[in-house]
Coordinates of C-alpha atoms in Angstrom, one line a residue:
Chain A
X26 CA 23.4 -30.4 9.6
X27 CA 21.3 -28.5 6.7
X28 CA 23.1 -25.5 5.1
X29 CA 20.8 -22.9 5.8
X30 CA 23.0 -20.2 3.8
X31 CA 23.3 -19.5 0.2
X32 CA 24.7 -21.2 -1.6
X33 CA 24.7 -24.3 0.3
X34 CA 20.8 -23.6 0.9
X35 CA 20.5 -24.6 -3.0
X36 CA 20.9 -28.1 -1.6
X37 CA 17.6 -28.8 -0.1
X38 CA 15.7 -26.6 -2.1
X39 CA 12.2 -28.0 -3.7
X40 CA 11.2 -24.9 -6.0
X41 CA 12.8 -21.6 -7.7
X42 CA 10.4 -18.6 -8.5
X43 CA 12.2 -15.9 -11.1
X44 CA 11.1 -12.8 -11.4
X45 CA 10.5 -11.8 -15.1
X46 CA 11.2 -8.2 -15.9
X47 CA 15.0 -7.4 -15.1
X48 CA 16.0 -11.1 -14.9
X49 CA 14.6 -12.6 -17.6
X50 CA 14.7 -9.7 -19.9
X51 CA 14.8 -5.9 -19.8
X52 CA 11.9 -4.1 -21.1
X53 CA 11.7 -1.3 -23.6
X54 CA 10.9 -0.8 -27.3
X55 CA 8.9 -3.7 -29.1
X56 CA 8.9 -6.9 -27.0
X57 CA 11.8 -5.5 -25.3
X58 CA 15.8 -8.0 -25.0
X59 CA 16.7 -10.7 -23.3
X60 CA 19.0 -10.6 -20.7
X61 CA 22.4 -12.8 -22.2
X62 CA 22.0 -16.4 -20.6
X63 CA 18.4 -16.3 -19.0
X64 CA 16.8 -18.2 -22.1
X65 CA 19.7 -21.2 -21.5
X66 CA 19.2 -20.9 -17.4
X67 CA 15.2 -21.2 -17.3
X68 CA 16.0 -24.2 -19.9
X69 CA 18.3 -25.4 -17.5
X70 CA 16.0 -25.2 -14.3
X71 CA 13.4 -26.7 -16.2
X72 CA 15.5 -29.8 -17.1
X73 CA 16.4 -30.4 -13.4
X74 CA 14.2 -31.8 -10.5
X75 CA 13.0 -28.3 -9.2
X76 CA 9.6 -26.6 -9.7
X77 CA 9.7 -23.6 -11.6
X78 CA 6.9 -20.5 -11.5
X79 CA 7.0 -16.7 -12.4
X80 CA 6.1 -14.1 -10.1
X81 CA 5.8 -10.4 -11.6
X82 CA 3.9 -7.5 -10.9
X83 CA 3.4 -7.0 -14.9
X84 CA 0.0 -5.2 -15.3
X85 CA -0.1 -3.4 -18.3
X86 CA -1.3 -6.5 -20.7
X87 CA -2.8 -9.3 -20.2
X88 CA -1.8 -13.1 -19.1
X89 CA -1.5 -14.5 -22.2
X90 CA -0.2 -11.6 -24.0
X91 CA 2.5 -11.1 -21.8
X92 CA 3.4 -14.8 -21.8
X93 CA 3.7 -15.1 -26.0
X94 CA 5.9 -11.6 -25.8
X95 CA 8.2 -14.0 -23.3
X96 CA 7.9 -17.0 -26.0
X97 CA 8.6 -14.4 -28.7
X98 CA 12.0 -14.0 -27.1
X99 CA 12.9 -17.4 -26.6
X100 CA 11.9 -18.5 -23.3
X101 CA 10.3 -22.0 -22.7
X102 CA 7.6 -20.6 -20.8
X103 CA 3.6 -21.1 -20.3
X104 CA 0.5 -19.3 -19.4
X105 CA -0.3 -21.8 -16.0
X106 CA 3.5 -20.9 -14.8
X107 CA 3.2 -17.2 -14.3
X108 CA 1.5 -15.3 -11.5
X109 CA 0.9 -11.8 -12.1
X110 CA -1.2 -9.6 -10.2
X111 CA -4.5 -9.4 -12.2
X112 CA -5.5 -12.7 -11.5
X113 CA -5.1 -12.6 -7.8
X114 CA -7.0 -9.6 -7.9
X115 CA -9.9 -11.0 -9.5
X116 CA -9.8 -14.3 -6.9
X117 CA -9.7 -11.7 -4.5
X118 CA -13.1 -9.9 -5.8
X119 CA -14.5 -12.9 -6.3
X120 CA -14.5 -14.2 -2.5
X121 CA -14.9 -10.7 -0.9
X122 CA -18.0 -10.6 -3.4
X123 CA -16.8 -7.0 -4.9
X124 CA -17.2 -5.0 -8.0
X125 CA -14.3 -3.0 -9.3
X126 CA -14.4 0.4 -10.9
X127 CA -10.8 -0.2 -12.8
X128 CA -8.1 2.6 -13.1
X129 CA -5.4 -0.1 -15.0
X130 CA -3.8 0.0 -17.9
X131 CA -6.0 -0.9 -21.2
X132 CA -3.7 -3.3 -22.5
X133 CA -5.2 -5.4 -19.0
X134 CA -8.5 -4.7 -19.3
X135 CA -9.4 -7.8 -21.1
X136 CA -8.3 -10.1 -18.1
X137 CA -11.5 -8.3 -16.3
X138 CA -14.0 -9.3 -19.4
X139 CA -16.0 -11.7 -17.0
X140 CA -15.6 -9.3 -13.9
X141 CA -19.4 -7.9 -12.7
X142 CA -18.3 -4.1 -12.5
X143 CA -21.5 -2.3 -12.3
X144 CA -22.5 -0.2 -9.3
X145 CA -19.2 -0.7 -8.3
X146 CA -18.2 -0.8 -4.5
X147 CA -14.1 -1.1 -4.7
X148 CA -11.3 0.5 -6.6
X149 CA -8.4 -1.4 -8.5
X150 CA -5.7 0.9 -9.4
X151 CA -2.7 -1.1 -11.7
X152 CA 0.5 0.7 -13.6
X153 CA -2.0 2.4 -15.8
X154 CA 0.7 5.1 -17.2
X155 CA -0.4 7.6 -19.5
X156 CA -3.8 6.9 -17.9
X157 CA -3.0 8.2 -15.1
X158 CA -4.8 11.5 -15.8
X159 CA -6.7 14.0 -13.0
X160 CA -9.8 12.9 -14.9
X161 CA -9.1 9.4 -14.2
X162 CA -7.9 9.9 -10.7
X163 CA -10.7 12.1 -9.9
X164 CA -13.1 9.5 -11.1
X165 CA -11.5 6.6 -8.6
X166 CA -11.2 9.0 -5.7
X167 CA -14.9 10.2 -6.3
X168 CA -16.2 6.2 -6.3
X169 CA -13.9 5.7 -3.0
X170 CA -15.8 9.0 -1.2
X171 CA -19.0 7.8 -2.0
X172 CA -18.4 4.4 -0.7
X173 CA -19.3 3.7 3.1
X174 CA -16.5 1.3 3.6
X175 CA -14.4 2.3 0.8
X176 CA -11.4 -0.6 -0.3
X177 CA -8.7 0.3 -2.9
X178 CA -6.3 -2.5 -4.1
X179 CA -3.1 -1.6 -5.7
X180 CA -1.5 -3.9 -8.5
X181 CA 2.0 -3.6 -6.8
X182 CA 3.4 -0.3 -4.9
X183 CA 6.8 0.7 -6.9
X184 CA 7.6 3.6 -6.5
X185 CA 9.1 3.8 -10.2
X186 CA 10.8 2.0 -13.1
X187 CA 13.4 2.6 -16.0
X188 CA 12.3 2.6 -19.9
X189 CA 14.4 3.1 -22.2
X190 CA 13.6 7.3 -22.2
X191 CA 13.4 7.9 -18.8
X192 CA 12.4 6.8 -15.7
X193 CA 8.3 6.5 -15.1
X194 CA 6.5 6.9 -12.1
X195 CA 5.0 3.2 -11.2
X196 CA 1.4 2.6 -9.1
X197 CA 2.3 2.9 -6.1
X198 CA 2.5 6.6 -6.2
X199 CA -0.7 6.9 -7.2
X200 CA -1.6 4.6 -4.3
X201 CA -0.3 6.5 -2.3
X202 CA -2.2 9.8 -3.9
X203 CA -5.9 8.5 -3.3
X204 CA -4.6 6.9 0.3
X205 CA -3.8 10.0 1.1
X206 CA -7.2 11.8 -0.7
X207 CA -9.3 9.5 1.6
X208 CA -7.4 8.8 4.7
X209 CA -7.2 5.2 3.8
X210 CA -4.7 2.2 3.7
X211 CA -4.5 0.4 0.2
X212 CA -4.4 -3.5 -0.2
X213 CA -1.9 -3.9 -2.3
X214 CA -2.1 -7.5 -4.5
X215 CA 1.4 -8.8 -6.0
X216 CA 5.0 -8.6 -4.5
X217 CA 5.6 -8.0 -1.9
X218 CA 2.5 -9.3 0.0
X219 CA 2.8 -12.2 1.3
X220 CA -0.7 -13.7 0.3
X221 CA 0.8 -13.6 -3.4
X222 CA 3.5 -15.3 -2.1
X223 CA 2.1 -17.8 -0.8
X224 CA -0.3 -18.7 -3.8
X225 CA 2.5 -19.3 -5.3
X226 CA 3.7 -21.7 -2.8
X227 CA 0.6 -23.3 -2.9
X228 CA 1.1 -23.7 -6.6
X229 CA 4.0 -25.3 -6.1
X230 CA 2.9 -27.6 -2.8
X231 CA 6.1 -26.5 -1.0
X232 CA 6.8 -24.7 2.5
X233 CA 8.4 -21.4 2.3
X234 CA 11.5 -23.1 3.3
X235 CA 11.6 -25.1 0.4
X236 CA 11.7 -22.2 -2.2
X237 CA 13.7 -19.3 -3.3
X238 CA 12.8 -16.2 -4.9
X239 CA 15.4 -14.5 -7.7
X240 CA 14.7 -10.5 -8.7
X241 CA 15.9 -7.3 -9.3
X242 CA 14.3 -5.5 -6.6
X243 CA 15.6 -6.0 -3.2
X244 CA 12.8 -4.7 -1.5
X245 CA 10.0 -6.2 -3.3
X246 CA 11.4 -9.6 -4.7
X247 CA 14.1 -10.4 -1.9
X248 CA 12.8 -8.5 0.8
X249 CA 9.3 -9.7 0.3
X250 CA 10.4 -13.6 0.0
X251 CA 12.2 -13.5 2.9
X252 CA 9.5 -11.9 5.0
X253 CA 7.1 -14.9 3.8
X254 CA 10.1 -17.6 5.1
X255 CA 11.5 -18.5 1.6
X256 CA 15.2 -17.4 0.5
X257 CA 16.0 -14.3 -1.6
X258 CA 19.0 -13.8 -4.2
X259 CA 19.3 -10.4 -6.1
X260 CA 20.7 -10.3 -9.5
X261 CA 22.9 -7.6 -10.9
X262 CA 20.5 -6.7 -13.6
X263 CA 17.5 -5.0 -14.3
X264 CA 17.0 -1.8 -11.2
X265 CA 19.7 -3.1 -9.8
X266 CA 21.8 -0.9 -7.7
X267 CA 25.0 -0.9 -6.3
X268 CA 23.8 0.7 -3.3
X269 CA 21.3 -2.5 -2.5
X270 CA 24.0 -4.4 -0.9
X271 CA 24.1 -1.7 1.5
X272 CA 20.4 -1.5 2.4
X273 CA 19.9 -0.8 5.6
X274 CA 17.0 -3.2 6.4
X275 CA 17.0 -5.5 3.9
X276 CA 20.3 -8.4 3.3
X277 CA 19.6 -10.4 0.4
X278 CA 21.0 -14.1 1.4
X279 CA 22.6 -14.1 -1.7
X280 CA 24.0 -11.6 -5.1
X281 CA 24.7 -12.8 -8.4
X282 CA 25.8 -11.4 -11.6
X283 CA 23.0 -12.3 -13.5
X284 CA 20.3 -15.4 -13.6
X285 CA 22.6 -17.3 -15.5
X286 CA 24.8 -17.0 -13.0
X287 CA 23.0 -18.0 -9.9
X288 CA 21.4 -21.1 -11.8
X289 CA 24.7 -22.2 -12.2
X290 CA 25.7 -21.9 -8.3
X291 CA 22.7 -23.8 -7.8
X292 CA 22.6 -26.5 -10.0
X293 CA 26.6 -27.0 -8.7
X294 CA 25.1 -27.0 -5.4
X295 CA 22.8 -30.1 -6.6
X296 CA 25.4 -31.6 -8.7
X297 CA 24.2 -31.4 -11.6
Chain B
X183 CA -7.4 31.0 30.4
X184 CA -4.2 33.2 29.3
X185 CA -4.9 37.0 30.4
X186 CA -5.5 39.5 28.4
X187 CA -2.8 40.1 25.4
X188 CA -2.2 43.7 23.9
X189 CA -4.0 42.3 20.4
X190 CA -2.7 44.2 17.1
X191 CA -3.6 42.2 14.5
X192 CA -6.5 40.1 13.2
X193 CA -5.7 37.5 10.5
X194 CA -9.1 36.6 8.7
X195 CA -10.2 33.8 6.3
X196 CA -12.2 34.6 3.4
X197 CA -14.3 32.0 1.9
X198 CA -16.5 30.8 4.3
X199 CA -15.8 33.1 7.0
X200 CA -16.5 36.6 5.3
X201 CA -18.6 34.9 2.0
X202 CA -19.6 31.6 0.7
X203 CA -18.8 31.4 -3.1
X204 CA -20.6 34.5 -3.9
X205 CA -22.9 35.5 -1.3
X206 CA -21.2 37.7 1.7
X207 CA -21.7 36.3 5.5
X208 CA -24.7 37.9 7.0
X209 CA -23.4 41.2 8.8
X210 CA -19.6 40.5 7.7
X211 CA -18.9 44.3 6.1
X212 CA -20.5 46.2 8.9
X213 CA -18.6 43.7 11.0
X214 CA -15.2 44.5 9.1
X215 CA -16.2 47.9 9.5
X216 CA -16.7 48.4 12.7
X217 CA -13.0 46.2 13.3
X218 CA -11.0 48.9 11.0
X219 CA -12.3 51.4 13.6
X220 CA -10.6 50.1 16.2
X221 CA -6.7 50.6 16.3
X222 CA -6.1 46.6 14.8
X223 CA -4.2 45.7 12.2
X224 CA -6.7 43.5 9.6
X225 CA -4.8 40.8 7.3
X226 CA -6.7 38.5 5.5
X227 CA -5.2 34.9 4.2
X228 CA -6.3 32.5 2.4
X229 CA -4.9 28.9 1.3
X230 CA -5.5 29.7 -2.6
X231 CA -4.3 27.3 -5.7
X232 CA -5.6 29.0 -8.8
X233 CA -6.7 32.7 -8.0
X234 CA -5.0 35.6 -8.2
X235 CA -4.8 38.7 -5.4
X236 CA -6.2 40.2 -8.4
X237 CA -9.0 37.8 -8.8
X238 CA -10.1 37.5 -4.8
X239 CA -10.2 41.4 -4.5
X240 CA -12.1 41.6 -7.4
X241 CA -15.0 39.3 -5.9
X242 CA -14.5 40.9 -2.2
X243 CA -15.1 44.3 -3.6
X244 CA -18.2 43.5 -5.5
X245 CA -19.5 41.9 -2.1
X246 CA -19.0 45.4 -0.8
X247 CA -15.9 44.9 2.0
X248 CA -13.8 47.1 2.2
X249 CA -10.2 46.0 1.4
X250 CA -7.1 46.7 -0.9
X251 CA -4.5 43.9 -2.3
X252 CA -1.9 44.8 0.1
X253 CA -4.4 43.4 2.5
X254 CA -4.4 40.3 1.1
X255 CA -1.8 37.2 2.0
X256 CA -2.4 34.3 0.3
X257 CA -0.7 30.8 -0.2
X258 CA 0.8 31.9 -3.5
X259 CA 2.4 34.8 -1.9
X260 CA 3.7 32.9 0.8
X261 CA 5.6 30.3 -2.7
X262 CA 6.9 33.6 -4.1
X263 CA 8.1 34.8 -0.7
X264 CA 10.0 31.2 -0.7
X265 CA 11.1 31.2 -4.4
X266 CA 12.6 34.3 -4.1
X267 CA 14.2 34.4 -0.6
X268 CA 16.1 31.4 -2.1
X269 CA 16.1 32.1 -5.3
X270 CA 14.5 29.6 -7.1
X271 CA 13.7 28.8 -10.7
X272 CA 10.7 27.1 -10.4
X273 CA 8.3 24.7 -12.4
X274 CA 5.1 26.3 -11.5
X275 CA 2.7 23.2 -11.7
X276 CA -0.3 25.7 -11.1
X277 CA -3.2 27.2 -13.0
X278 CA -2.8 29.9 -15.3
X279 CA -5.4 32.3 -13.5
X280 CA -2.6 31.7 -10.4
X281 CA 0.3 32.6 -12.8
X282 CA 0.2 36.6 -12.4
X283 CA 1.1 36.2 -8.7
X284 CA 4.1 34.5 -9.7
X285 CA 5.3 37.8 -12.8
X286 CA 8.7 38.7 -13.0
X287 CA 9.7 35.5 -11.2
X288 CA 12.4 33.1 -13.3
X289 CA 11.4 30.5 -14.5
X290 CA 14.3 29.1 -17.3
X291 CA 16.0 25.8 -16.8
X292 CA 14.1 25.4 -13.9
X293 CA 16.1 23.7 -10.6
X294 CA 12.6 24.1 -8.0
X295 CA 9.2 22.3 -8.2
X296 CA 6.1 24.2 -7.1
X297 CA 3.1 22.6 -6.8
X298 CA -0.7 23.6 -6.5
X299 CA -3.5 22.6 -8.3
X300 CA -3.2 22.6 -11.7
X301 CA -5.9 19.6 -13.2
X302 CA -4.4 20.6 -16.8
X303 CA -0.8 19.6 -15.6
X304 CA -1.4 16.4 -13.4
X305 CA -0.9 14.3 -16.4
X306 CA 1.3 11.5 -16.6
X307 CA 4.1 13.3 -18.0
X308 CA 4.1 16.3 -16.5
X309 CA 4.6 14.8 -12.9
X310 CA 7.0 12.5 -14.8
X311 CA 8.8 15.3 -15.2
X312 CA 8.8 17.0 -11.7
X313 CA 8.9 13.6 -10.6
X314 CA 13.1 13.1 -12.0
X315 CA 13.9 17.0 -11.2
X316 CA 13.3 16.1 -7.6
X317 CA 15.3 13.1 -7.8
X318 CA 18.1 15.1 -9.4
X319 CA 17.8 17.1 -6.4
X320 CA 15.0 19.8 -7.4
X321 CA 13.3 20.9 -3.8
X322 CA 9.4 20.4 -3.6
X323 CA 7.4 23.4 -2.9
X324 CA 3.5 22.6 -1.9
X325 CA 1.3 25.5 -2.1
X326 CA -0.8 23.4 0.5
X327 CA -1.6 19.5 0.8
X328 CA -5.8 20.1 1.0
X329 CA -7.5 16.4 0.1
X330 CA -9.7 17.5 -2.1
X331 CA -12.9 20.6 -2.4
X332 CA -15.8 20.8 -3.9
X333 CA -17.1 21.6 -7.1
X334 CA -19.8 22.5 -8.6
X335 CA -19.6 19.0 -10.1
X336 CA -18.7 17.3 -7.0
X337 CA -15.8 16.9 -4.7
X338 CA -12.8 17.0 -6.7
X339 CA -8.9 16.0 -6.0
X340 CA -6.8 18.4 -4.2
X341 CA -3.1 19.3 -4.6
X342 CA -2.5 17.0 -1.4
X343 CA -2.3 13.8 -3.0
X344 CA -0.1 14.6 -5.7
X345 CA 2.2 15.8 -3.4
X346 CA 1.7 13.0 -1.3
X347 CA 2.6 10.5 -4.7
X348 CA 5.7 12.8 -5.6
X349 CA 7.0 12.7 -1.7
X350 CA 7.0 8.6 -2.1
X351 CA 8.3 8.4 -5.4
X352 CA 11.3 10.4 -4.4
X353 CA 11.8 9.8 -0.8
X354 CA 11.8 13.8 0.0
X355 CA 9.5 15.7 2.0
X356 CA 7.9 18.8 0.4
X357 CA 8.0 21.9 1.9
X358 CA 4.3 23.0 2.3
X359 CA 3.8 26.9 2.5
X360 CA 0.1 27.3 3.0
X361 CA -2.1 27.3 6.2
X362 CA -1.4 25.3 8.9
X363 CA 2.1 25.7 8.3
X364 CA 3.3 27.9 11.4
X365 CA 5.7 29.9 8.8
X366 CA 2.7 31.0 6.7
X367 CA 1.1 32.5 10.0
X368 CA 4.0 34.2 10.6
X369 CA 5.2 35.6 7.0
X370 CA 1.6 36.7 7.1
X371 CA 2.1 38.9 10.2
X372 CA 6.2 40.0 9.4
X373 CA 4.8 43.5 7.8
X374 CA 2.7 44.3 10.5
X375 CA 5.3 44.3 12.9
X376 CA 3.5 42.4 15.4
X377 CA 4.7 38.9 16.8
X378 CA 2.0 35.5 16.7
X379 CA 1.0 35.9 20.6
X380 CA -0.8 39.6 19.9
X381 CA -2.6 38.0 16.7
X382 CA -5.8 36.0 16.9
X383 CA -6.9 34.4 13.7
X384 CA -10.9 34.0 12.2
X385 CA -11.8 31.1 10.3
X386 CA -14.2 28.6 9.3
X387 CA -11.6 25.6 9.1
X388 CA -10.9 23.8 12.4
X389 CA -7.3 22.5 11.3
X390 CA -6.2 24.3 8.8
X391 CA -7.4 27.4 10.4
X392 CA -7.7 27.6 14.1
X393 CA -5.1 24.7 15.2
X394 CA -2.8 25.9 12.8
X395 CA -3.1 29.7 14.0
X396 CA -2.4 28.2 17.8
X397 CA 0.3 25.8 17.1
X398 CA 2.1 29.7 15.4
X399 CA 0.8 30.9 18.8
X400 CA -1.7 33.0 17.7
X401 CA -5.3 32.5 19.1
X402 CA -8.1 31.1 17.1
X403 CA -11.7 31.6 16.7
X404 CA -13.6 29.1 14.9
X405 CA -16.9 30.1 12.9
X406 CA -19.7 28.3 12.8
X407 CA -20.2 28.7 8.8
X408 CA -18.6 27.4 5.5
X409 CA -17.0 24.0 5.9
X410 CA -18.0 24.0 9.5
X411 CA -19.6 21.0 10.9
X412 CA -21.2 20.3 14.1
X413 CA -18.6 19.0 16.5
X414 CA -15.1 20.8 14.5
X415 CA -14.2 22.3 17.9
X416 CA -13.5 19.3 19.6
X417 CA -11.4 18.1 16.4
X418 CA -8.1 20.0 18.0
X419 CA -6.2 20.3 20.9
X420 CA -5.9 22.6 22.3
X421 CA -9.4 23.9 21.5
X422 CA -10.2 27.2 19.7
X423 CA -10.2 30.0 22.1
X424 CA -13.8 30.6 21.0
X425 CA -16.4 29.1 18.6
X426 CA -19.0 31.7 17.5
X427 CA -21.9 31.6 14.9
X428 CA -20.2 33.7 12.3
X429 CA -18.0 36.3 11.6
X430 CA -19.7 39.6 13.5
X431 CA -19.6 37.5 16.6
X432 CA -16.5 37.4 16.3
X433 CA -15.4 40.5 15.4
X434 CA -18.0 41.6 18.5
X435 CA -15.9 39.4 20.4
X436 CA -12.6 40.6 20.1
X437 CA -14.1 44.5 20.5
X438 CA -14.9 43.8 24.0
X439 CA -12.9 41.2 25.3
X440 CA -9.4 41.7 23.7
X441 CA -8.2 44.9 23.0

């Protein structure tokens, strides 16, 4: 019979997505520090018979800036590999036939060079911090009024994050801000929603089944996996609290200490 | 329909009920007149952000009614009511022009958020900042949770959303003091020595208003000017006791039906 359980899951398993900030590394000054071991265990999964991809909801630069910052500290790790919101978005805009007026971060605005965004007729709001001014809310709010249909699509919906001073408040509070100012219900693009998810999983050419998601953020990275089919395991790093493994609605299937760790309970698993 | 009630008091909204911006309602001070002849108690409220007592007696006055600032319950008083029956040290994320309601009031080492609409303080640090008080246990004090208004430029954000964004970040509900909160209906009436069922309430806003006034148990009468639009009245249940063109119709109203 299959082990459906973690470990014993690790087994059958096709494909591994990590999530980047708070299990590969933890932000802050500069290009921020790896976490001790990640650098060895994404070596390690990429030497073994498992697909790899990175799933974040990273939006204040762009692809390929945030991909050499990840080179810069050591990890083996390209630009076709990671899935971060932006792009999705602009897949998104680009079958729906919309125009964005932009309230993201500038350091992402370049990922949106090609995007039409005149006369535009949909909002895309991203972790655009110290941008996050009334002026620049008021601006996003007053396009979604004056549109007849009005659509708003959030890059993510955390509620907040830690930096090295403090914590900041994330996007999703400032979705929730202009849902509230027009009485409407953002789409929110990246983790958890299961269309990213899945794109990922098409990526890959795997079932849900086949794949396992390992984050920080129980709601978002193990939550969100395991509401798309796929397995979840939280590491103790990053947001990380001890009060996760008493969530009330979400269990992750399994905890490790850190990404090194639960690469090593999985390649075991495979005997490797 | 309820018989009649021995009516002391008449709550009244101002902008768009009595004036709009800075033209008075046709009628409304011969109206008001005619009401403080008539042995009622006249309170007038108002869901404010940014101006003073000071500053809406000032304008009232030049548009001839005839009022004083002990007349006057706004919003803001109803914050300072709260801040000081628990005896808060608040932030007071509101304009300065709102500040002088607020004098005398501590405000070191703050342990209390209070929010209105302050465009110069929605910034990304500021809320930062009210944003880890209230998750160090700081309570949340909305002045109210309106959408947005309207400028001269256009319609403009509201407090309402950034109270909306701070209750998510921090998993707390605010405590919202402004109309249609049934407390600010009643703190309104408390020195007038009269209870919500011998109140009614004028006002141009169908929820904020009218449904509020009722759900306090006061009754409600909804004016046709100001923010009104065709079709408001069916908007609540249950339904204003009376919709009427504008302020002296209502004030004509209550003269011969409920006192």
């Amino acid at each position: 019979m299959a082990d459906t359980g973690w470990p014993g899951c690790a087994k059958s398993l096709k494909g591994v997505i990590l999530d980047l900030c708070g299990v590969l590394y933890d932000s802050g000054e500069g290009d921020g520090v790896a976490i001790s071991g990640s650098v060895e265990a994404v070596k390690r999964l990429k030497a073994s018979d498992l697909q790899l991809r990175f799933c974040t909801n990273e939006t204040q630069a762009t692809r390929e800036k945030f991909v050499a910052k990840l080179r810069r500290l050591g990890f083996d790790i390209s630009v076709s590999e990671v899935f971060p919101p932006a792009p999705a978005a602009i897949s998104v805009l680009k079958q729906r036939g919309l125009r964005p007026h932009l309230l993201v971060h500038e350091g992402l605005l370049p990922e949106f060079d090609g995007v039409d965004k005149t006369d535009p007729n949909c909002v895309i709001i991203g972790d655009a911090a110290e941008h996050f001014s009334y002026q620049n809310l008021n601006e996003a709010f007053r396009v979604l009024i004056g549109l007849e249909k009005p659509v708003l699509f959030s890059l993510g919906q955390g509620r907040y994050y830690k930096e090295t001073d403090g914590l900041k408040l994330d996007v999703g509070v400032y979705m929730k801000a202009l849902e509230y100012a027009c009485d409407l219900k953002a789409e929110v693009i990246g983790k958890p929603s299961p269309t990213f998810f899945q794109s990922v999983l098409n990526d890959m050419g795997l079932k849900p089944h086949q794949a396992l998601m390992i984050g920080d953020d129980l709601v978002n990275d193990v939550g969100g996996a395991q509401f798309c089919g796929m397995k979840g395991v939280q590491v103790r790093t990053g947001k990380y609290r001890p009060s996760d493994e008493r969530h009330p609605t979400v269990i992750a299937d399994g905890t490790a200490d850190n990404l090194a760790q639960a690469v090593d309970v999985i390649l075991s698993q495979r005997g490797h | 329909m309820a018989g009649r009630r021995a009516l002391k008091a008449v709550l009244i909204d101002l902008s768009g009920t009595l004036h709009i911006e800075d033209t008075a309602v046709p009628g409304a001070q011969d109206a008001l007149n005619r009401l403080r002849q008539a042995s009622v108690a006249v309170k007038f409220v108002t869901n404010t952000t940014k101006e003073s007592k000071r500053i809406l007696l000032e304008r009232l006055q030049r548009l001839n009614f005839d009022l004083q600032e002990k007349d006057i319950f706004t919003s803001l008083s109803a914050a300072r009511s709260l801040i000081e029956q628990k005896q808060h040290r608040p932030l007071l994320l509101v304009e300065d022009s709102a500040l002088e309601d607020f004098t005398g009031i501590e405000t070191s080492e703050p342990n209390a958020v209070v929010i209105g609409l302050a465009p110069d303080h929605f910034n990304y640090q500021t809320l930062n900042k009210a944003f880890r008080m209230i998750l160090d246990g700081a309570p949340l004090i909305a002045i109210h949770k309106a959408r947005y208004y309207k400028r001269k430029d256009g319609l403009a954000l509201g407090p309402g959303p950034f109270v909306t964004g701070l209750e998510y970040a921090t998993d707390h509900k605010a405590t919202v003091v402004g109309k249609p909160e049934k407390t600010f209906f009643t703190q309104a009436l408390t020195d007038l020595g009269c209870s919500p069922s011998e109140a009614v309430m004028i006002g141009d806003d169908a929820r904020d208003d009218v449904g509020g006034a009722q759900t306090a148990g006061l009754l409600g009468i909804l004016v046709r000017t100001g923010k009104y639009r065709e079709g408001d009245e069916n908007k609540i249940e249950p339904p204003p006791h009376l919709t009427c063109n504008s302020f002296p119709d209502a004030v004509e109203h209550i003269l011969q039906n409920l006192l």
